[in-house]
Coordinates of C-alpha atoms and ligand atoms in Angstrom, one line a residue:
M1 CA 36.3 57.8 104.6
A2 CA 39.8 57.2 103.3
A3 CA 38.8 54.6 100.7
G4 CA 36.3 57.1 99.1
F5 CA 33.4 54.7 99.9
S6 CA 32.0 52.8 102.9
T7 CA 32.5 49.0 103.2
F8 CA 32.4 46.4 105.9
D9 CA 35.7 46.0 107.7
N10 CA 36.8 43.3 105.2
R11 CA 40.0 42.6 106.9
K12 CA 38.3 40.0 109.1
I13 CA 36.6 38.3 106.1
Q14 CA 39.9 38.3 104.2
Y15 CA 41.6 36.7 107.2
I16 CA 39.0 33.9 107.3
M17 CA 39.3 33.2 103.5
F18 CA 42.9 33.6 102.7
E19 CA 45.3 34.4 105.4
K20 CA 44.8 31.8 108.2
K21 CA 48.4 30.8 108.0
D22 CA 49.6 34.3 108.0
K23 CA 49.8 36.7 110.9
K24 CA 46.7 38.2 112.3
P25 CA 45.6 41.4 110.6
A26 CA 46.8 44.7 112.1
E27 CA 44.1 46.5 114.1
S28 CA 44.9 50.0 112.8
K29 CA 44.0 50.9 109.2
P30 CA 46.9 51.1 106.9
K31 CA 47.7 54.4 105.0
L32 CA 46.0 54.2 101.6
T33 CA 47.8 55.2 98.4
S34 CA 45.9 57.2 95.8
L35 CA 45.9 56.0 92.2
A36 CA 46.8 59.5 91.0
E37 CA 50.0 59.2 92.9
L38 CA 50.9 56.0 91.2
G39 CA 49.8 56.7 87.6
E40 CA 48.7 54.0 85.2
F41 CA 52.1 52.3 84.8
G42 CA 52.9 52.6 88.5
L43 CA 49.7 50.9 89.2
I44 CA 50.3 48.1 86.8
D45 CA 53.8 47.6 88.2
R46 CA 52.4 47.5 91.7
L47 CA 49.5 45.1 91.0
T48 CA 51.7 42.7 89.1
R49 CA 54.9 42.7 91.1
N50 CA 54.1 39.4 92.8
V51 CA 53.0 37.6 89.7
K52 CA 54.8 34.3 89.1
L53 CA 54.7 32.4 85.9
H54 CA 54.0 28.7 86.2
H55 CA 54.3 27.5 82.6
P56 CA 57.4 27.3 80.5
E57 CA 55.2 28.0 77.5
T58 CA 54.6 31.5 78.7
L59 CA 57.5 33.1 76.9
K60 CA 56.6 36.6 77.8
G61 CA 54.0 37.7 80.4
I62 CA 53.2 41.3 81.4
G63 CA 55.2 44.2 79.8
D64 CA 54.8 44.1 76.1
D65 CA 52.0 44.9 73.6
A66 CA 50.9 41.2 73.9
A67 CA 51.8 38.1 75.9
V68 CA 53.7 35.5 74.0
I69 CA 52.9 31.8 74.4
D70 CA 54.8 28.9 72.9
A71 CA 52.4 26.7 70.9
G72 CA 54.9 24.3 69.4
A73 CA 55.4 25.1 65.8
S74 CA 54.3 28.7 66.3
V75 CA 53.8 31.2 69.1
L76 CA 50.4 32.7 70.1
L77 CA 50.1 36.4 71.0
L78 CA 47.4 37.4 73.5
S79 CA 46.3 41.0 74.2
T80 CA 43.3 42.7 75.7
D81 CA 42.1 46.3 75.8
L82 CA 39.2 48.0 77.6
L83 CA 37.2 51.0 76.3
V84 CA 35.1 52.9 78.9
E85 CA 32.4 55.4 78.0
G86 CA 33.4 58.9 79.2
I87 CA 37.1 57.8 79.5
H88 CA 38.0 56.4 76.1
F89 CA 35.1 57.5 74.0
D90 CA 32.3 60.1 74.0
L91 CA 29.1 59.1 72.3
T92 CA 28.2 62.7 71.6
Y93 CA 30.5 62.5 68.5
M94 CA 31.6 58.8 68.3
P95 CA 29.1 56.9 66.2
F96 CA 28.6 53.3 67.4
R97 CA 29.9 51.8 64.2
H98 CA 33.1 53.7 64.5
L99 CA 33.4 52.7 68.1
G100 CA 33.1 49.0 67.3
Y101 CA 35.6 49.4 64.5
K102 CA 38.1 51.2 66.8
A103 CA 37.6 48.7 69.7
A104 CA 38.7 45.9 67.3
V105 CA 41.5 47.9 65.6
V106 CA 43.3 48.9 68.8
N107 CA 43.6 45.2 69.7
I108 CA 44.7 44.3 66.2
S109 CA 47.3 47.0 66.4
D110 CA 48.8 45.4 69.5
I111 CA 49.3 42.2 67.5
A112 CA 50.9 44.1 64.7
A113 CA 53.3 45.7 67.3
M114 CA 54.6 42.2 68.1
N115 CA 55.1 41.5 64.3
G116 CA 52.3 38.9 64.5
V117 CA 49.2 38.1 62.4
P118 CA 45.9 38.8 64.2
K119 CA 43.6 35.7 64.2
Q120 CA 40.8 35.5 66.7
M121 CA 39.0 37.9 69.0
T122 CA 36.4 38.0 71.8
V123 CA 34.2 41.1 72.5
S124 CA 32.6 41.7 75.9
L125 CA 30.1 44.3 76.7
A126 CA 28.7 45.9 79.9
V127 CA 25.7 48.0 78.8
S128 CA 23.2 50.1 80.6
S129 CA 19.5 50.2 79.7
K130 CA 19.8 53.6 78.0
F131 CA 21.1 51.8 74.9
S132 CA 18.8 50.3 72.2
A133 CA 19.4 47.1 70.4
E134 CA 19.8 49.1 67.2
A135 CA 22.7 51.1 68.7
L136 CA 24.4 47.8 69.7
D137 CA 23.7 46.4 66.2
E138 CA 25.7 49.4 64.8
L139 CA 28.5 48.7 67.3
Y140 CA 28.7 45.1 66.1
A141 CA 28.5 46.2 62.5
G142 CA 31.7 48.2 63.2
V143 CA 33.4 45.2 65.0
I144 CA 32.5 42.9 62.1
M145 CA 33.8 45.4 59.5
A146 CA 37.1 45.4 61.2
C147 CA 37.1 41.6 61.4
E148 CA 36.4 41.4 57.7
K149 CA 39.1 43.9 56.8
Y150 CA 41.8 42.4 59.0
K151 CA 40.6 38.8 58.5
V152 CA 40.0 38.2 62.2
D153 CA 37.5 35.7 63.5
L154 CA 35.1 36.9 66.2
V155 CA 34.9 33.7 68.4
G156 CA 33.1 34.8 71.6
G157 CA 32.7 37.3 74.4
D158 CA 30.5 38.1 77.3
T159 CA 27.5 40.4 77.8
S160 CA 26.4 42.0 81.0
S161 CA 24.1 44.8 82.1
N162 CA 25.7 47.8 83.6
V163 CA 24.6 50.5 86.1
K164 CA 25.6 53.3 83.8
G165 CA 27.2 53.7 80.4
L166 CA 29.0 51.3 78.1
V167 CA 32.2 49.3 78.6
I168 CA 33.8 47.3 75.8
S169 CA 36.5 44.8 76.4
V170 CA 38.2 43.1 73.4
S171 CA 40.8 40.3 73.7
I172 CA 42.7 39.1 70.7
I173 CA 44.9 36.2 69.7
G174 CA 47.6 36.5 67.1
E175 CA 50.1 34.1 65.7
A176 CA 53.7 34.2 64.5
K177 CA 56.7 32.0 64.1
K178 CA 59.0 32.1 67.2
D179 CA 61.8 33.9 65.4
E180 CA 59.4 36.6 63.9
I181 CA 58.3 38.0 67.3
V182 CA 59.6 41.5 68.0
Y183 CA 59.6 42.7 71.6
R184 CA 59.9 46.2 73.1
S185 CA 63.2 45.1 74.7
G186 CA 65.4 44.3 71.7
A187 CA 66.7 47.8 70.8
R188 CA 70.5 48.3 71.0
S189 CA 72.6 51.5 71.0
G190 CA 73.1 52.7 67.4
D191 CA 69.8 51.2 66.1
L192 CA 67.8 53.6 64.0
L193 CA 64.4 54.7 65.4
C194 CA 61.6 54.6 62.8
V195 CA 58.0 55.3 62.6
T196 CA 55.2 54.5 60.1
G197 CA 52.7 57.0 58.7
D198 CA 52.3 60.4 60.4
L199 CA 51.6 61.4 64.0
G200 CA 49.5 63.9 65.9
S201 CA 46.4 64.0 63.6
A202 CA 44.3 61.8 65.9
Y203 CA 44.8 64.2 68.8
I204 CA 44.0 67.2 66.6
G205 CA 40.8 65.3 65.4
L206 CA 39.9 65.0 69.0
L207 CA 40.3 68.7 69.7
I208 CA 38.1 69.5 66.7
L209 CA 35.4 67.1 67.9
E210 CA 35.6 68.5 71.5
R211 CA 35.3 72.1 70.2
E212 CA 32.2 71.2 68.2
K213 CA 30.8 69.4 71.2
S214 CA 31.1 72.5 73.3
V215 CA 29.3 74.6 70.6
F216 CA 26.6 72.0 70.4
Q217 CA 26.1 71.9 74.1
V218 CA 25.6 75.6 74.2
N219 CA 23.2 75.5 71.3
P220 CA 21.8 72.1 70.4
D221 CA 20.3 73.5 67.1
M222 CA 23.8 74.1 65.8
Q223 CA 25.1 71.1 63.9
P224 CA 28.8 70.5 64.0
E225 CA 31.1 72.1 61.4
L226 CA 33.4 69.2 60.6
S227 CA 33.9 69.7 56.8
G228 CA 37.5 70.0 55.8
F229 CA 38.8 68.0 58.7
D230 CA 38.1 64.5 57.4
Y231 CA 41.6 63.2 57.8
Q232 CA 42.0 64.4 61.4
I233 CA 38.5 63.2 62.5
G234 CA 39.0 59.9 60.7
R235 CA 42.2 59.3 62.5
Q236 CA 40.5 59.8 65.8
L237 CA 37.2 58.0 65.1
R238 CA 38.3 55.3 62.8
P239 CA 42.0 54.4 63.2
E240 CA 43.6 51.6 61.2
A241 CA 46.1 49.0 62.4
R242 CA 49.4 48.8 60.5
T243 CA 49.3 45.1 59.9
E244 CA 50.9 45.4 56.4
I245 CA 54.2 46.6 57.9
R246 CA 55.1 43.0 58.9
N247 CA 55.1 41.9 55.2
L248 CA 56.6 45.2 54.0
L249 CA 59.7 44.8 56.3
F250 CA 59.9 41.1 55.6
G251 CA 60.0 41.9 51.9
I252 CA 63.0 44.2 52.2
G253 CA 64.8 41.8 54.5
I254 CA 64.4 43.7 57.7
K255 CA 63.4 42.4 61.1
P256 CA 62.9 45.2 63.6
T257 CA 65.0 44.9 66.8
S258 CA 62.1 46.3 68.9
M259 CA 58.6 47.5 68.2
I260 CA 55.6 49.1 69.9
D261 CA 52.3 50.7 68.7
I262 CA 51.6 54.3 69.3
S263 CA 48.6 54.4 71.5
D264 CA 49.7 56.9 74.1
G265 CA 51.9 59.3 72.2
L266 CA 55.4 59.1 70.6
A267 CA 57.2 60.2 73.8
S268 CA 55.6 57.6 76.0
E269 CA 56.2 54.8 73.5
I270 CA 59.9 55.8 73.0
L271 CA 60.4 55.7 76.7
H272 CA 58.9 52.2 76.9
I273 CA 61.4 51.0 74.3
C274 CA 64.3 52.8 76.1
K275 CA 63.3 51.3 79.5
Q276 CA 62.7 47.8 78.3
S277 CA 65.7 47.7 76.1
G278 CA 68.0 49.5 78.5
V279 CA 69.1 52.2 76.0
G280 CA 68.9 55.9 75.6
C281 CA 67.7 57.8 72.5
K282 CA 68.3 60.8 70.3
L283 CA 65.1 61.9 68.6
F284 CA 65.1 64.7 66.0
E285 CA 62.0 66.9 66.4
G286 CA 62.3 68.1 62.8
K287 CA 62.0 64.5 61.5
I288 CA 58.7 63.6 63.2
P289 CA 56.3 63.0 60.3
I290 CA 53.2 65.3 60.7
D291 CA 50.5 65.9 58.1
E292 CA 50.7 69.5 56.7
H293 CA 47.1 70.4 57.4
T294 CA 47.4 68.9 60.9
R295 CA 50.3 71.3 61.5
E296 CA 48.2 74.3 60.4
I297 CA 45.3 73.3 62.6
A298 CA 47.6 72.6 65.6
K299 CA 48.9 76.1 65.3
E300 CA 45.4 77.6 65.2
Y301 CA 44.8 75.7 68.5
K302 CA 48.1 77.2 69.8
I303 CA 49.6 73.7 70.1
I304 CA 53.2 73.0 68.9
P305 CA 52.6 70.3 66.2
S306 CA 55.4 68.1 67.4
V307 CA 53.8 68.2 70.9
A308 CA 50.6 66.8 69.4
A309 CA 52.7 63.9 68.0
L310 CA 54.7 63.4 71.2
S311 CA 51.9 63.5 73.6
G312 CA 48.6 63.1 71.7
G313 CA 48.4 59.4 71.1
E314 CA 45.8 57.2 69.4
D315 CA 47.5 57.3 66.0
Y316 CA 48.1 53.5 66.1
E317 CA 51.2 53.8 64.0
L318 CA 54.2 51.5 64.7
L319 CA 57.4 52.7 66.3
F320 CA 60.3 50.4 65.8
T321 CA 64.1 50.2 65.7
V322 CA 66.3 48.6 63.0
R323 CA 70.0 47.9 63.0
Q324 CA 72.2 50.6 61.6
E325 CA 73.3 48.3 58.8
D326 CA 69.7 48.3 57.5
Y327 CA 69.8 52.1 56.8
E328 CA 70.1 51.6 53.0
K329 CA 67.2 49.2 52.9
I330 CA 64.9 51.4 54.8
K331 CA 65.8 55.0 54.0
D332 CA 63.7 55.4 50.9
I333 CA 60.6 53.3 51.9
A334 CA 57.5 55.3 51.5
G335 CA 55.5 55.6 54.7
I336 CA 58.4 55.0 57.0
T337 CA 60.5 57.8 58.5
I338 CA 63.7 57.5 60.4
I339 CA 63.3 59.9 63.3
G340 CA 66.4 59.3 65.4
H341 CA 68.6 56.6 66.9
M342 CA 69.2 54.7 70.1
T343 CA 72.2 55.5 72.3
A344 CA 74.0 54.2 75.3
P345 CA 71.8 54.5 78.4
S346 CA 74.3 56.9 79.9
E347 CA 73.6 59.4 77.1
G348 CA 70.0 59.9 78.3
K349 CA 66.8 60.3 76.3
Y350 CA 66.8 63.5 74.4
M351 CA 65.0 65.2 71.6
I352 CA 67.0 67.6 69.4
T353 CA 65.1 70.6 68.2
P354 CA 65.7 72.0 64.7
D355 CA 67.8 74.8 66.2
G356 CA 70.0 72.2 68.0
K357 CA 68.7 72.3 71.6
S358 CA 68.5 69.1 73.5
I359 CA 65.3 68.6 75.5
P360 CA 64.7 65.5 77.7
V361 CA 62.0 63.2 76.3
T362 CA 59.2 63.0 78.9
A363 CA 55.8 61.4 78.8
Q364 CA 53.4 64.3 79.4
G365 CA 49.8 64.0 80.5
W366 CA 47.0 65.8 78.8
D367 CA 47.8 69.0 80.7
G368 CA 51.2 69.2 78.9
M369 CA 49.4 69.6 75.6
R370 CA 49.0 73.3 75.7
G371 CA 52.0 74.8 74.0
K372 CA 53.0 78.3 73.0
Ligands
ADP1 P1 49.1 48.7 75.5 O1 49.2 50.2 75.6 O2 49.9 48.1 74.5 O3 47.7 48.2 75.5 P2 49.4 48.7 78.4 O4 50.2 49.9 78.6 O5 47.9 48.8 78.6 O6 49.7 48.1 76.9 O7 49.9 47.5 79.3 C1 51.3 47.3 79.5 C2 51.4 45.8 80.0 O8 50.8 45.7 81.2 C3 50.8 44.8 79.1 O9 51.6 43.6 79.1 C4 49.5 44.5 79.7 O10 49.0 43.2 79.4 C5 49.8 44.6 81.2 N1 48.7 45.0 82.0 C6 47.9 46.2 81.9 N2 47.0 46.2 82.9 C7 47.1 45.1 83.6 C8 46.4 44.5 84.7 N3 45.4 45.1 85.3 N4 46.8 43.3 85.2 C9 47.9 42.7 84.6 N5 48.6 43.1 83.6 C10 48.2 44.3 83.1
MG2 MG1 50.3 48.6 72.5

């Protein structure tokens, strides 16, 4: 069965419901496209290619960290994220409280990436009978901790049973003044490419947790050896959103020209900015900020540290561009690193290694993580 499961021949039902005015359905079954062929972004593009906007208030629809909606004096930002057990989290090593915290934070981060202030969120759960109320209490304790810390109001959600496992969907509303919003699309050739904090540790934390999980599975009496890896594990299990960057940049008189949060890895996010802004980039590998201990652990795992930063993801730092004239203002700010600059699109998208080689920036999947 090409679809991977059996169904009625729904084409007739579809014809009755929606397509009476259109031509009759073809009798032969069309060729089906696998999702693997499309990839996540290919799928989103395909699903949304016929979307039309009906309201002038919708200033930005699909394609950024959040949608932007005109609300008169200010604009509202709206974003949503889905966390699926077995795909985004593994309950073997992810405590429920951390999971709740992270589910909230990844949404708050998307509002920070638009240069907005997070305000309200909804939390929806699909949960199978294997979970106890106490486990879900813990999940909510984590959500509420994040709401307290980032001053976000939990205003609703939805709850459903599920056949298997746990799914959490969080939606968030943020706010900003119209001229404060920063899109992925505003970078210009010559702009400086900057990143907050350091990168790659969340991925290294994941590797440590996965290693201890395999040991545990072979011998359930063995408790995991996690001491000494607090930073890396914390980055994976309990990330923070960089909401303070908005005020920090405002305070030094800088408005980024473009911005995105690093959920999928530096390379993928740089490519989003390049694509949406219509620019190229020159990234300097040696400038990518990576925690020293994370570097050492990466090498033990035979992973090039910069590859953990480029392809690992889940650091939830902000990647942004500023005008070249802002160099003096930003060059000595603690916690912000200039890692390259944007170029004309014809110059391509390259990373320069410390020994001067140019390598094309590509968004690698997980398989690309195994380095020398
Ligand atoms: P992020 O990594 O910041 O959460 P995504 O890469 O998930 O962003 O999504 C990119 C854009 O595509 C966003 O504008 C998002 O709202 C939109 N998007 C993702 N999935 C869908 C979908 N199934 N239908 C419509 N829009 C989607
Ligand atoms: Mg994002």
